[in-house]
Amino acid sequence: MKTTTRLRTGRAVASLLTVDALLHLYWATGATWPAAGPRALSLAVLGIETSFAPSAVLPLAALLLTGATATLARAHGRGGRPARLVTAAVAAGLTVRGLAGLGWAAGLLDSPPDSPFHVLNLALYTPACLGFGWAAARLALTAPAHPAHPVHPVHPNGPIRSEQPG
């Protein structure tokens, strides 16, 4: 993967995760935008009634921000094995959610066809999860990038040259 592609991929995945984390932090305040209330928010986002209390959404926000940080570090050639493993976990999580979305779309999982969740799942959630899951997987499987500013040790007496016998 070219450096510019790797950086764009990492930035895109990290941006998606960060926006999702910020929404969860916003919902932790008790706000329900873009829905009219907690029930409508729950049905639109998850397709079921559940709590958006801070105890539920703050850990998710922390996971999303951790994933965003690791993915961005991986794209910049930093973070080593931990960044690669977290990026792979992001890829797996997004892909599993995308596949579940296909299950909802096919009627294999329970989702009322006239609900906002059904439309949002088809138009937004599933395509985004599958696309960004694929992008995160490519990033996780790509050979490690060299940092933007690598440190090259310099010998105190100048460059070391190997001399060829003559």
Short mmCIF file of N, CA and C in Angstrom, two decimals:
data_model
loop_
_atom_site.label_atom_id
_atom_site.label_comp_id
_atom_site.label_asym_id
_atom_site.label_seq_id
_atom_site.Cartn_x
_atom_site.Cartn_y
_atom_site.Cartn_z
N MET A 1 0.85 -1.17 0.00
CA MET A 1 0.00 0.00 0.00
C MET A 1 0.90 1.24 0.00
N LYS A 2 0.63 2.17 -0.91
CA LYS A 2 1.43 3.38 -0.98
C LYS A 2 1.25 4.22 0.29
N THR A 3 2.25 5.02 0.57
CA THR A 3 2.22 5.85 1.77
C THR A 3 1.00 6.76 1.80
N THR A 4 0.70 7.43 0.69
CA THR A 4 -0.45 8.33 0.68
C THR A 4 -1.76 7.57 0.88
N THR A 5 -1.86 6.40 0.30
CA THR A 5 -3.06 5.57 0.47
C THR A 5 -3.18 5.12 1.91
N ARG A 6 -2.07 4.68 2.50
CA ARG A 6 -2.08 4.23 3.88
C ARG A 6 -2.50 5.36 4.82
N LEU A 7 -1.96 6.55 4.60
CA LEU A 7 -2.29 7.69 5.45
C LEU A 7 -3.76 8.09 5.29
N ARG A 8 -4.25 8.12 4.05
CA ARG A 8 -5.66 8.47 3.81
C ARG A 8 -6.59 7.44 4.42
N THR A 9 -6.22 6.18 4.28
CA THR A 9 -7.04 5.10 4.85
C THR A 9 -7.09 5.23 6.36
N GLY A 10 -5.93 5.40 6.98
CA GLY A 10 -5.88 5.54 8.43
C GLY A 10 -6.66 6.74 8.92
N ARG A 11 -6.52 7.85 8.23
CA ARG A 11 -7.25 9.07 8.61
C ARG A 11 -8.76 8.88 8.46
N ALA A 12 -9.18 8.23 7.39
CA ALA A 12 -10.61 8.01 7.15
C ALA A 12 -11.21 7.12 8.24
N VAL A 13 -10.56 6.00 8.53
CA VAL A 13 -11.08 5.09 9.55
C VAL A 13 -11.06 5.78 10.92
N ALA A 14 -9.97 6.46 11.24
CA ALA A 14 -9.88 7.16 12.53
C ALA A 14 -10.94 8.26 12.63
N SER A 15 -11.22 8.94 11.54
CA SER A 15 -12.25 9.99 11.55
C SER A 15 -13.62 9.40 11.82
N LEU A 16 -13.95 8.30 11.16
CA LEU A 16 -15.24 7.65 11.39
C LEU A 16 -15.39 7.26 12.86
N LEU A 17 -14.35 6.62 13.40
CA LEU A 17 -14.41 6.18 14.80
C LEU A 17 -14.51 7.37 15.75
N THR A 18 -13.80 8.45 15.44
CA THR A 18 -13.84 9.64 16.30
C THR A 18 -15.22 10.29 16.28
N VAL A 19 -15.82 10.42 15.10
CA VAL A 19 -17.16 11.00 15.01
C VAL A 19 -18.15 10.13 15.80
N ASP A 20 -18.04 8.83 15.66
CA ASP A 20 -18.92 7.92 16.41
C ASP A 20 -18.69 8.09 17.92
N ALA A 21 -17.44 8.20 18.34
CA ALA A 21 -17.13 8.40 19.76
C ALA A 21 -17.72 9.72 20.26
N LEU A 22 -17.59 10.77 19.46
CA LEU A 22 -18.13 12.07 19.86
C LEU A 22 -19.65 12.02 19.99
N LEU A 23 -20.32 11.27 19.10
CA LEU A 23 -21.77 11.09 19.24
C LEU A 23 -22.10 10.38 20.55
N HIS A 24 -21.34 9.37 20.88
CA HIS A 24 -21.58 8.65 22.14
C HIS A 24 -21.34 9.56 23.35
N LEU A 25 -20.31 10.39 23.29
CA LEU A 25 -20.06 11.34 24.38
C LEU A 25 -21.21 12.34 24.48
N TYR A 26 -21.70 12.79 23.34
CA TYR A 26 -22.84 13.71 23.31
C TYR A 26 -24.07 13.05 23.93
N TRP A 27 -24.34 11.80 23.55
CA TRP A 27 -25.49 11.09 24.10
C TRP A 27 -25.34 10.83 25.59
N ALA A 28 -24.12 10.74 26.08
CA ALA A 28 -23.89 10.53 27.51
C ALA A 28 -24.38 11.72 28.34
N THR A 29 -24.53 12.88 27.71
CA THR A 29 -25.04 14.06 28.41
C THR A 29 -26.56 14.00 28.59
N GLY A 30 -27.22 13.06 27.95
CA GLY A 30 -28.67 12.96 28.01
C GLY A 30 -29.35 13.52 26.77
N ALA A 31 -28.57 14.15 25.90
CA ALA A 31 -29.12 14.68 24.65
C ALA A 31 -29.47 13.51 23.73
N THR A 32 -30.46 13.71 22.89
CA THR A 32 -30.90 12.61 22.03
C THR A 32 -30.87 12.95 20.54
N TRP A 33 -30.29 14.09 20.17
CA TRP A 33 -30.20 14.43 18.75
C TRP A 33 -29.53 13.29 18.00
N PRO A 34 -29.99 12.90 16.88
CA PRO A 34 -30.97 13.53 16.01
C PRO A 34 -32.40 13.05 16.24
N ALA A 35 -32.63 12.28 17.29
CA ALA A 35 -33.97 11.76 17.55
C ALA A 35 -34.73 12.68 18.50
N ALA A 36 -36.04 12.45 18.58
CA ALA A 36 -36.90 13.28 19.43
C ALA A 36 -36.77 12.94 20.91
N GLY A 37 -36.35 11.74 21.23
CA GLY A 37 -36.24 11.33 22.62
C GLY A 37 -35.44 10.05 22.74
N PRO A 38 -35.22 9.59 23.97
CA PRO A 38 -34.39 8.39 24.19
C PRO A 38 -34.91 7.14 23.49
N ARG A 39 -36.22 6.93 23.50
CA ARG A 39 -36.79 5.74 22.85
C ARG A 39 -36.56 5.81 21.34
N ALA A 40 -36.84 6.96 20.74
CA ALA A 40 -36.66 7.12 19.30
C ALA A 40 -35.19 6.97 18.91
N LEU A 41 -34.29 7.49 19.75
CA LEU A 41 -32.86 7.35 19.47
C LEU A 41 -32.46 5.88 19.50
N SER A 42 -32.89 5.18 20.51
CA SER A 42 -32.56 3.76 20.65
C SER A 42 -33.08 2.95 19.47
N LEU A 43 -34.30 3.21 19.06
CA LEU A 43 -34.88 2.47 17.94
C LEU A 43 -34.20 2.81 16.62
N ALA A 44 -33.75 4.06 16.46
CA ALA A 44 -33.09 4.45 15.21
C ALA A 44 -31.66 3.93 15.13
N VAL A 45 -30.97 3.91 16.26
CA VAL A 45 -29.56 3.52 16.24
C VAL A 45 -29.39 2.01 16.37
N LEU A 46 -30.19 1.38 17.20
CA LEU A 46 -30.01 -0.05 17.47
C LEU A 46 -31.17 -0.94 17.04
N GLY A 47 -32.30 -0.35 16.77
CA GLY A 47 -33.45 -1.15 16.38
C GLY A 47 -34.17 -1.80 17.54
N ILE A 48 -33.75 -1.51 18.75
CA ILE A 48 -34.37 -2.03 19.97
C ILE A 48 -34.39 -0.92 21.02
N GLU A 49 -35.21 -1.11 22.04
CA GLU A 49 -35.21 -0.15 23.14
C GLU A 49 -34.11 -0.54 24.12
N THR A 50 -33.22 0.40 24.36
CA THR A 50 -32.14 0.19 25.32
C THR A 50 -31.69 1.53 25.86
N SER A 51 -30.90 1.50 26.89
CA SER A 51 -30.45 2.72 27.55
C SER A 51 -29.26 3.36 26.85
N PHE A 52 -29.27 4.67 26.79
CA PHE A 52 -28.13 5.45 26.32
C PHE A 52 -27.53 6.20 27.50
N ALA A 53 -27.64 5.60 28.69
CA ALA A 53 -27.09 6.20 29.91
C ALA A 53 -25.56 6.25 29.80
N PRO A 54 -24.94 7.17 30.54
CA PRO A 54 -23.47 7.27 30.50
C PRO A 54 -22.77 5.94 30.77
N SER A 55 -23.32 5.12 31.64
CA SER A 55 -22.68 3.83 31.93
C SER A 55 -22.65 2.91 30.71
N ALA A 56 -23.53 3.15 29.75
CA ALA A 56 -23.55 2.34 28.54
C ALA A 56 -22.73 2.96 27.42
N VAL A 57 -22.81 4.28 27.26
CA VAL A 57 -22.18 4.90 26.09
C VAL A 57 -20.74 5.37 26.33
N LEU A 58 -20.37 5.66 27.58
CA LEU A 58 -18.99 6.13 27.82
C LEU A 58 -17.94 5.04 27.54
N PRO A 59 -18.17 3.79 27.97
CA PRO A 59 -17.19 2.75 27.59
C PRO A 59 -17.08 2.57 26.08
N LEU A 60 -18.19 2.69 25.37
CA LEU A 60 -18.14 2.59 23.91
C LEU A 60 -17.34 3.74 23.31
N ALA A 61 -17.53 4.93 23.84
CA ALA A 61 -16.76 6.09 23.36
C ALA A 61 -15.27 5.86 23.60
N ALA A 62 -14.91 5.32 24.75
CA ALA A 62 -13.50 5.05 25.05
C ALA A 62 -12.92 4.02 24.09
N LEU A 63 -13.68 2.97 23.79
CA LEU A 63 -13.22 1.96 22.83
C LEU A 63 -13.04 2.55 21.44
N LEU A 64 -13.99 3.38 21.04
CA LEU A 64 -13.90 4.00 19.71
C LEU A 64 -12.70 4.93 19.60
N LEU A 65 -12.43 5.71 20.65
CA LEU A 65 -11.28 6.61 20.63
C LEU A 65 -9.96 5.85 20.66
N THR A 66 -9.93 4.74 21.40
CA THR A 66 -8.74 3.89 21.40
C THR A 66 -8.50 3.31 20.01
N GLY A 67 -9.56 2.84 19.38
CA GLY A 67 -9.44 2.32 18.02
C GLY A 67 -8.98 3.38 17.03
N ALA A 68 -9.51 4.58 17.17
CA ALA A 68 -9.12 5.68 16.28
C ALA A 68 -7.65 6.02 16.45
N THR A 69 -7.20 6.08 17.69
CA THR A 69 -5.80 6.41 17.97
C THR A 69 -4.86 5.34 17.42
N ALA A 70 -5.18 4.08 17.65
CA ALA A 70 -4.34 2.99 17.17
C ALA A 70 -4.31 2.93 15.65
N THR A 71 -5.45 3.15 15.02
CA THR A 71 -5.53 3.11 13.56
C THR A 71 -4.69 4.23 12.95
N LEU A 72 -4.79 5.40 13.53
CA LEU A 72 -4.00 6.53 13.04
C LEU A 72 -2.51 6.28 13.27
N ALA A 73 -2.17 5.72 14.42
CA ALA A 73 -0.76 5.39 14.69
C ALA A 73 -0.25 4.37 13.68
N ARG A 74 -1.03 3.37 13.40
CA ARG A 74 -0.65 2.33 12.43
C ARG A 74 -0.41 2.95 11.05
N ALA A 75 -1.28 3.87 10.66
CA ALA A 75 -1.14 4.51 9.35
C ALA A 75 0.15 5.32 9.26
N HIS A 76 0.60 5.84 10.39
CA HIS A 76 1.82 6.66 10.42
C HIS A 76 3.07 5.83 10.77
N GLY A 77 2.92 4.51 10.83
CA GLY A 77 4.07 3.66 11.11
C GLY A 77 4.49 3.68 12.56
N ARG A 78 3.58 3.99 13.44
CA ARG A 78 3.88 4.05 14.87
C ARG A 78 3.04 3.03 15.61
N GLY A 79 3.40 2.79 16.85
CA GLY A 79 2.58 1.93 17.70
C GLY A 79 2.91 0.46 17.66
N GLY A 80 3.69 0.03 16.68
CA GLY A 80 4.14 -1.36 16.60
C GLY A 80 3.01 -2.37 16.62
N ARG A 81 3.30 -3.49 17.27
CA ARG A 81 2.35 -4.60 17.32
C ARG A 81 1.02 -4.23 18.00
N PRO A 82 1.04 -3.47 19.11
CA PRO A 82 -0.26 -3.10 19.70
C PRO A 82 -1.17 -2.32 18.74
N ALA A 83 -0.60 -1.38 17.99
CA ALA A 83 -1.41 -0.62 17.04
C ALA A 83 -1.95 -1.53 15.94
N ARG A 84 -1.14 -2.48 15.51
CA ARG A 84 -1.58 -3.41 14.48
C ARG A 84 -2.72 -4.30 15.00
N LEU A 85 -2.59 -4.79 16.23
CA LEU A 85 -3.62 -5.66 16.80
C LEU A 85 -4.93 -4.91 17.03
N VAL A 86 -4.84 -3.67 17.52
CA VAL A 86 -6.05 -2.89 17.73
C VAL A 86 -6.70 -2.54 16.39
N THR A 87 -5.88 -2.23 15.38
CA THR A 87 -6.42 -1.95 14.04
C THR A 87 -7.12 -3.19 13.49
N ALA A 88 -6.54 -4.36 13.73
CA ALA A 88 -7.18 -5.62 13.31
C ALA A 88 -8.49 -5.83 14.06
N ALA A 89 -8.52 -5.48 15.35
CA ALA A 89 -9.76 -5.61 16.13
C ALA A 89 -10.82 -4.65 15.60
N VAL A 90 -10.41 -3.44 15.22
CA VAL A 90 -11.34 -2.49 14.61
C VAL A 90 -11.91 -3.08 13.33
N ALA A 91 -11.04 -3.65 12.50
CA ALA A 91 -11.48 -4.27 11.25
C ALA A 91 -12.48 -5.39 11.53
N ALA A 92 -12.18 -6.23 12.49
CA ALA A 92 -13.07 -7.34 12.83
C ALA A 92 -14.41 -6.84 13.35
N GLY A 93 -14.38 -5.85 14.24
CA GLY A 93 -15.62 -5.31 14.79
C GLY A 93 -16.50 -4.68 13.73
N LEU A 94 -15.90 -3.88 12.86
CA LEU A 94 -16.68 -3.25 11.80
C LEU A 94 -17.24 -4.28 10.82
N THR A 95 -16.43 -5.28 10.50
CA THR A 95 -16.89 -6.31 9.57
C THR A 95 -18.02 -7.13 10.16
N VAL A 96 -17.90 -7.51 11.43
CA VAL A 96 -18.98 -8.27 12.08
C VAL A 96 -20.26 -7.44 12.10
N ARG A 97 -20.14 -6.14 12.42
CA ARG A 97 -21.33 -5.27 12.43
C ARG A 97 -21.91 -5.16 11.01
N GLY A 98 -21.05 -5.06 10.02
CA GLY A 98 -21.52 -5.00 8.64
C GLY A 98 -22.24 -6.26 8.23
N LEU A 99 -21.70 -7.41 8.61
CA LEU A 99 -22.36 -8.68 8.29
C LEU A 99 -23.69 -8.84 9.02
N ALA A 100 -23.73 -8.37 10.27
CA ALA A 100 -25.00 -8.38 11.01
C ALA A 100 -26.01 -7.49 10.29
N GLY A 101 -25.54 -6.37 9.76
CA GLY A 101 -26.42 -5.48 9.01
C GLY A 101 -27.01 -6.16 7.79
N LEU A 102 -26.19 -6.99 7.13
CA LEU A 102 -26.72 -7.77 6.01
C LEU A 102 -27.78 -8.76 6.49
N GLY A 103 -27.55 -9.32 7.68
CA GLY A 103 -28.54 -10.23 8.27
C GLY A 103 -29.85 -9.52 8.56
N TRP A 104 -29.76 -8.30 9.09
CA TRP A 104 -30.98 -7.52 9.31
C TRP A 104 -31.67 -7.21 7.98
N ALA A 105 -30.89 -6.82 7.00
CA ALA A 105 -31.45 -6.46 5.69
C ALA A 105 -32.14 -7.66 5.04
N ALA A 106 -31.59 -8.85 5.25
CA ALA A 106 -32.17 -10.06 4.66
C ALA A 106 -33.31 -10.63 5.49
N GLY A 107 -33.59 -10.04 6.64
CA GLY A 107 -34.66 -10.53 7.50
C GLY A 107 -34.25 -11.68 8.39
N LEU A 108 -32.96 -12.01 8.43
CA LEU A 108 -32.49 -13.10 9.29
C LEU A 108 -32.43 -12.68 10.75
N LEU A 109 -32.26 -11.38 11.00
CA LEU A 109 -32.27 -10.83 12.35
C LEU A 109 -33.48 -9.92 12.47
N ASP A 110 -34.03 -9.84 13.66
CA ASP A 110 -35.28 -9.10 13.88
C ASP A 110 -35.07 -7.60 13.77
N SER A 111 -35.79 -6.99 12.85
CA SER A 111 -35.79 -5.54 12.67
C SER A 111 -37.08 -5.17 11.95
N PRO A 112 -37.92 -4.36 12.58
CA PRO A 112 -39.15 -3.97 11.90
C PRO A 112 -38.85 -3.24 10.59
N PRO A 113 -39.40 -3.71 9.47
CA PRO A 113 -39.09 -3.12 8.17
C PRO A 113 -39.52 -1.67 8.02
N ASP A 114 -40.44 -1.19 8.86
CA ASP A 114 -40.89 0.20 8.74
C ASP A 114 -40.20 1.12 9.76
N SER A 115 -39.18 0.62 10.44
CA SER A 115 -38.50 1.43 11.46
C SER A 115 -37.40 2.29 10.86
N PRO A 116 -37.05 3.40 11.53
CA PRO A 116 -35.93 4.21 11.06
C PRO A 116 -34.63 3.39 11.02
N PHE A 117 -34.48 2.44 11.94
CA PHE A 117 -33.28 1.62 11.96
C PHE A 117 -33.13 0.84 10.66
N HIS A 118 -34.21 0.30 10.16
CA HIS A 118 -34.15 -0.49 8.93
C HIS A 118 -33.59 0.34 7.78
N VAL A 119 -34.08 1.54 7.63
CA VAL A 119 -33.62 2.43 6.55
C VAL A 119 -32.17 2.84 6.80
N LEU A 120 -31.85 3.27 8.02
CA LEU A 120 -30.49 3.70 8.33
C LEU A 120 -29.50 2.55 8.21
N ASN A 121 -29.92 1.36 8.59
CA ASN A 121 -29.06 0.19 8.47
C ASN A 121 -28.71 -0.08 7.01
N LEU A 122 -29.71 -0.01 6.14
CA LEU A 122 -29.47 -0.27 4.72
C LEU A 122 -28.66 0.84 4.05
N ALA A 123 -28.98 2.08 4.37
CA ALA A 123 -28.38 3.21 3.67
C ALA A 123 -27.06 3.68 4.25
N LEU A 124 -26.85 3.48 5.55
CA LEU A 124 -25.68 4.07 6.20
C LEU A 124 -24.84 3.06 6.98
N TYR A 125 -25.43 2.43 7.99
CA TYR A 125 -24.65 1.62 8.91
C TYR A 125 -23.93 0.46 8.24
N THR A 126 -24.65 -0.35 7.49
CA THR A 126 -24.04 -1.54 6.88
C THR A 126 -23.00 -1.19 5.83
N PRO A 127 -23.29 -0.31 4.87
CA PRO A 127 -22.24 0.03 3.90
C PRO A 127 -21.00 0.65 4.55
N ALA A 128 -21.22 1.53 5.53
CA ALA A 128 -20.07 2.17 6.20
C ALA A 128 -19.24 1.13 6.95
N CYS A 129 -19.89 0.24 7.66
CA CYS A 129 -19.15 -0.77 8.42
C CYS A 129 -18.39 -1.72 7.51
N LEU A 130 -19.00 -2.16 6.43
CA LEU A 130 -18.31 -3.06 5.51
C LEU A 130 -17.14 -2.37 4.82
N GLY A 131 -17.35 -1.16 4.35
CA GLY A 131 -16.30 -0.42 3.67
C GLY A 131 -15.14 -0.06 4.58
N PHE A 132 -15.45 0.48 5.74
CA PHE A 132 -14.39 0.86 6.67
C PHE A 132 -13.76 -0.36 7.33
N GLY A 133 -14.51 -1.43 7.48
CA GLY A 133 -13.93 -2.68 7.99
C GLY A 133 -12.88 -3.22 7.03
N TRP A 134 -13.21 -3.18 5.73
CA TRP A 134 -12.26 -3.61 4.71
C TRP A 134 -11.02 -2.72 4.73
N ALA A 135 -11.22 -1.41 4.84
CA ALA A 135 -10.10 -0.47 4.86
C ALA A 135 -9.20 -0.72 6.08
N ALA A 136 -9.81 -0.92 7.24
CA ALA A 136 -9.02 -1.18 8.45
C ALA A 136 -8.27 -2.51 8.34
N ALA A 137 -8.89 -3.50 7.71
CA ALA A 137 -8.21 -4.79 7.52
C ALA A 137 -6.99 -4.63 6.61
N ARG A 138 -7.13 -3.88 5.54
CA ARG A 138 -5.98 -3.62 4.65
C ARG A 138 -4.86 -2.94 5.41
N LEU A 139 -5.24 -1.98 6.25
CA LEU A 139 -4.23 -1.25 7.03
C LEU A 139 -3.54 -2.17 8.04
N ALA A 140 -4.32 -3.04 8.68
CA ALA A 140 -3.74 -3.96 9.66
C ALA A 140 -2.83 -4.98 9.00
N LEU A 141 -3.14 -5.38 7.78
CA LEU A 141 -2.36 -6.42 7.10
C LEU A 141 -1.19 -5.89 6.30
N THR A 142 -1.13 -4.58 6.12
CA THR A 142 -0.05 -3.96 5.36
C THR A 142 1.24 -4.02 6.16
N ALA A 143 2.34 -4.19 5.45
CA ALA A 143 3.64 -4.17 6.13
C ALA A 143 3.78 -2.85 6.87
N PRO A 144 4.46 -2.87 8.02
CA PRO A 144 4.59 -1.64 8.80
C PRO A 144 5.23 -0.53 7.99
N ALA A 145 4.71 0.64 8.17
CA ALA A 145 5.25 1.82 7.50
C ALA A 145 6.45 2.34 8.27
N HIS A 146 7.30 3.03 7.56
CA HIS A 146 8.40 3.69 8.23
C HIS A 146 7.89 5.00 8.78
N PRO A 147 8.30 5.38 10.00
CA PRO A 147 7.83 6.64 10.55
C PRO A 147 8.18 7.80 9.62
N ALA A 148 7.40 8.85 9.71
CA ALA A 148 7.60 10.01 8.85
C ALA A 148 8.99 10.63 9.04
N HIS A 149 9.52 10.59 10.25
CA HIS A 149 10.82 11.17 10.55
C HIS A 149 11.68 10.12 11.26
N PRO A 150 12.23 9.17 10.52
CA PRO A 150 13.00 8.11 11.18
C PRO A 150 14.28 8.68 11.79
N VAL A 151 14.70 8.04 12.84
CA VAL A 151 15.93 8.44 13.50
C VAL A 151 17.05 7.56 12.97
N HIS A 152 18.09 8.18 12.40
CA HIS A 152 19.23 7.46 11.88
C HIS A 152 20.43 7.77 12.75
N PRO A 153 20.98 6.77 13.41
CA PRO A 153 22.15 7.05 14.23
C PRO A 153 23.34 7.47 13.36
N VAL A 154 24.09 8.41 13.84
CA VAL A 154 25.27 8.90 13.14
C VAL A 154 26.48 8.60 14.01
N HIS A 155 27.47 8.02 13.41
CA HIS A 155 28.70 7.73 14.12
C HIS A 155 29.41 9.04 14.43
N PRO A 156 30.01 9.20 15.64
CA PRO A 156 30.64 10.46 16.00
C PRO A 156 31.76 10.89 15.05
N ASN A 157 32.39 9.96 14.35
CA ASN A 157 33.49 10.27 13.43
C ASN A 157 33.01 10.36 11.99
N GLY A 158 31.69 10.52 11.79
CA GLY A 158 31.16 10.62 10.44
C GLY A 158 30.58 9.29 10.00
N PRO A 159 30.17 9.21 8.75
CA PRO A 159 29.56 7.97 8.25
C PRO A 159 30.56 6.80 8.30
N ILE A 160 30.02 5.65 8.55
CA ILE A 160 30.85 4.46 8.57
C ILE A 160 30.89 3.90 7.17
N ARG A 161 32.10 3.72 6.66
CA ARG A 161 32.26 3.18 5.31
C ARG A 161 32.97 1.84 5.42
N SER A 162 32.46 0.92 4.66
CA SER A 162 33.18 -0.35 4.62
C SER A 162 34.23 -0.27 3.52
N GLU A 163 35.37 -0.72 3.84
CA GLU A 163 36.47 -0.64 2.86
C GLU A 163 36.59 -1.98 2.19
N GLN A 164 36.71 -1.94 0.91
CA GLN A 164 36.89 -3.16 0.11
C GLN A 164 38.39 -3.44 0.00
N PRO A 165 38.77 -4.71 0.20
CA PRO A 165 40.20 -5.03 0.02
C PRO A 165 40.58 -4.79 -1.45
N GLY A 166 41.76 -4.22 -1.63
CA GLY A 166 42.11 -3.79 -2.86
C GLY A 166 42.90 -4.28 -3.86
#
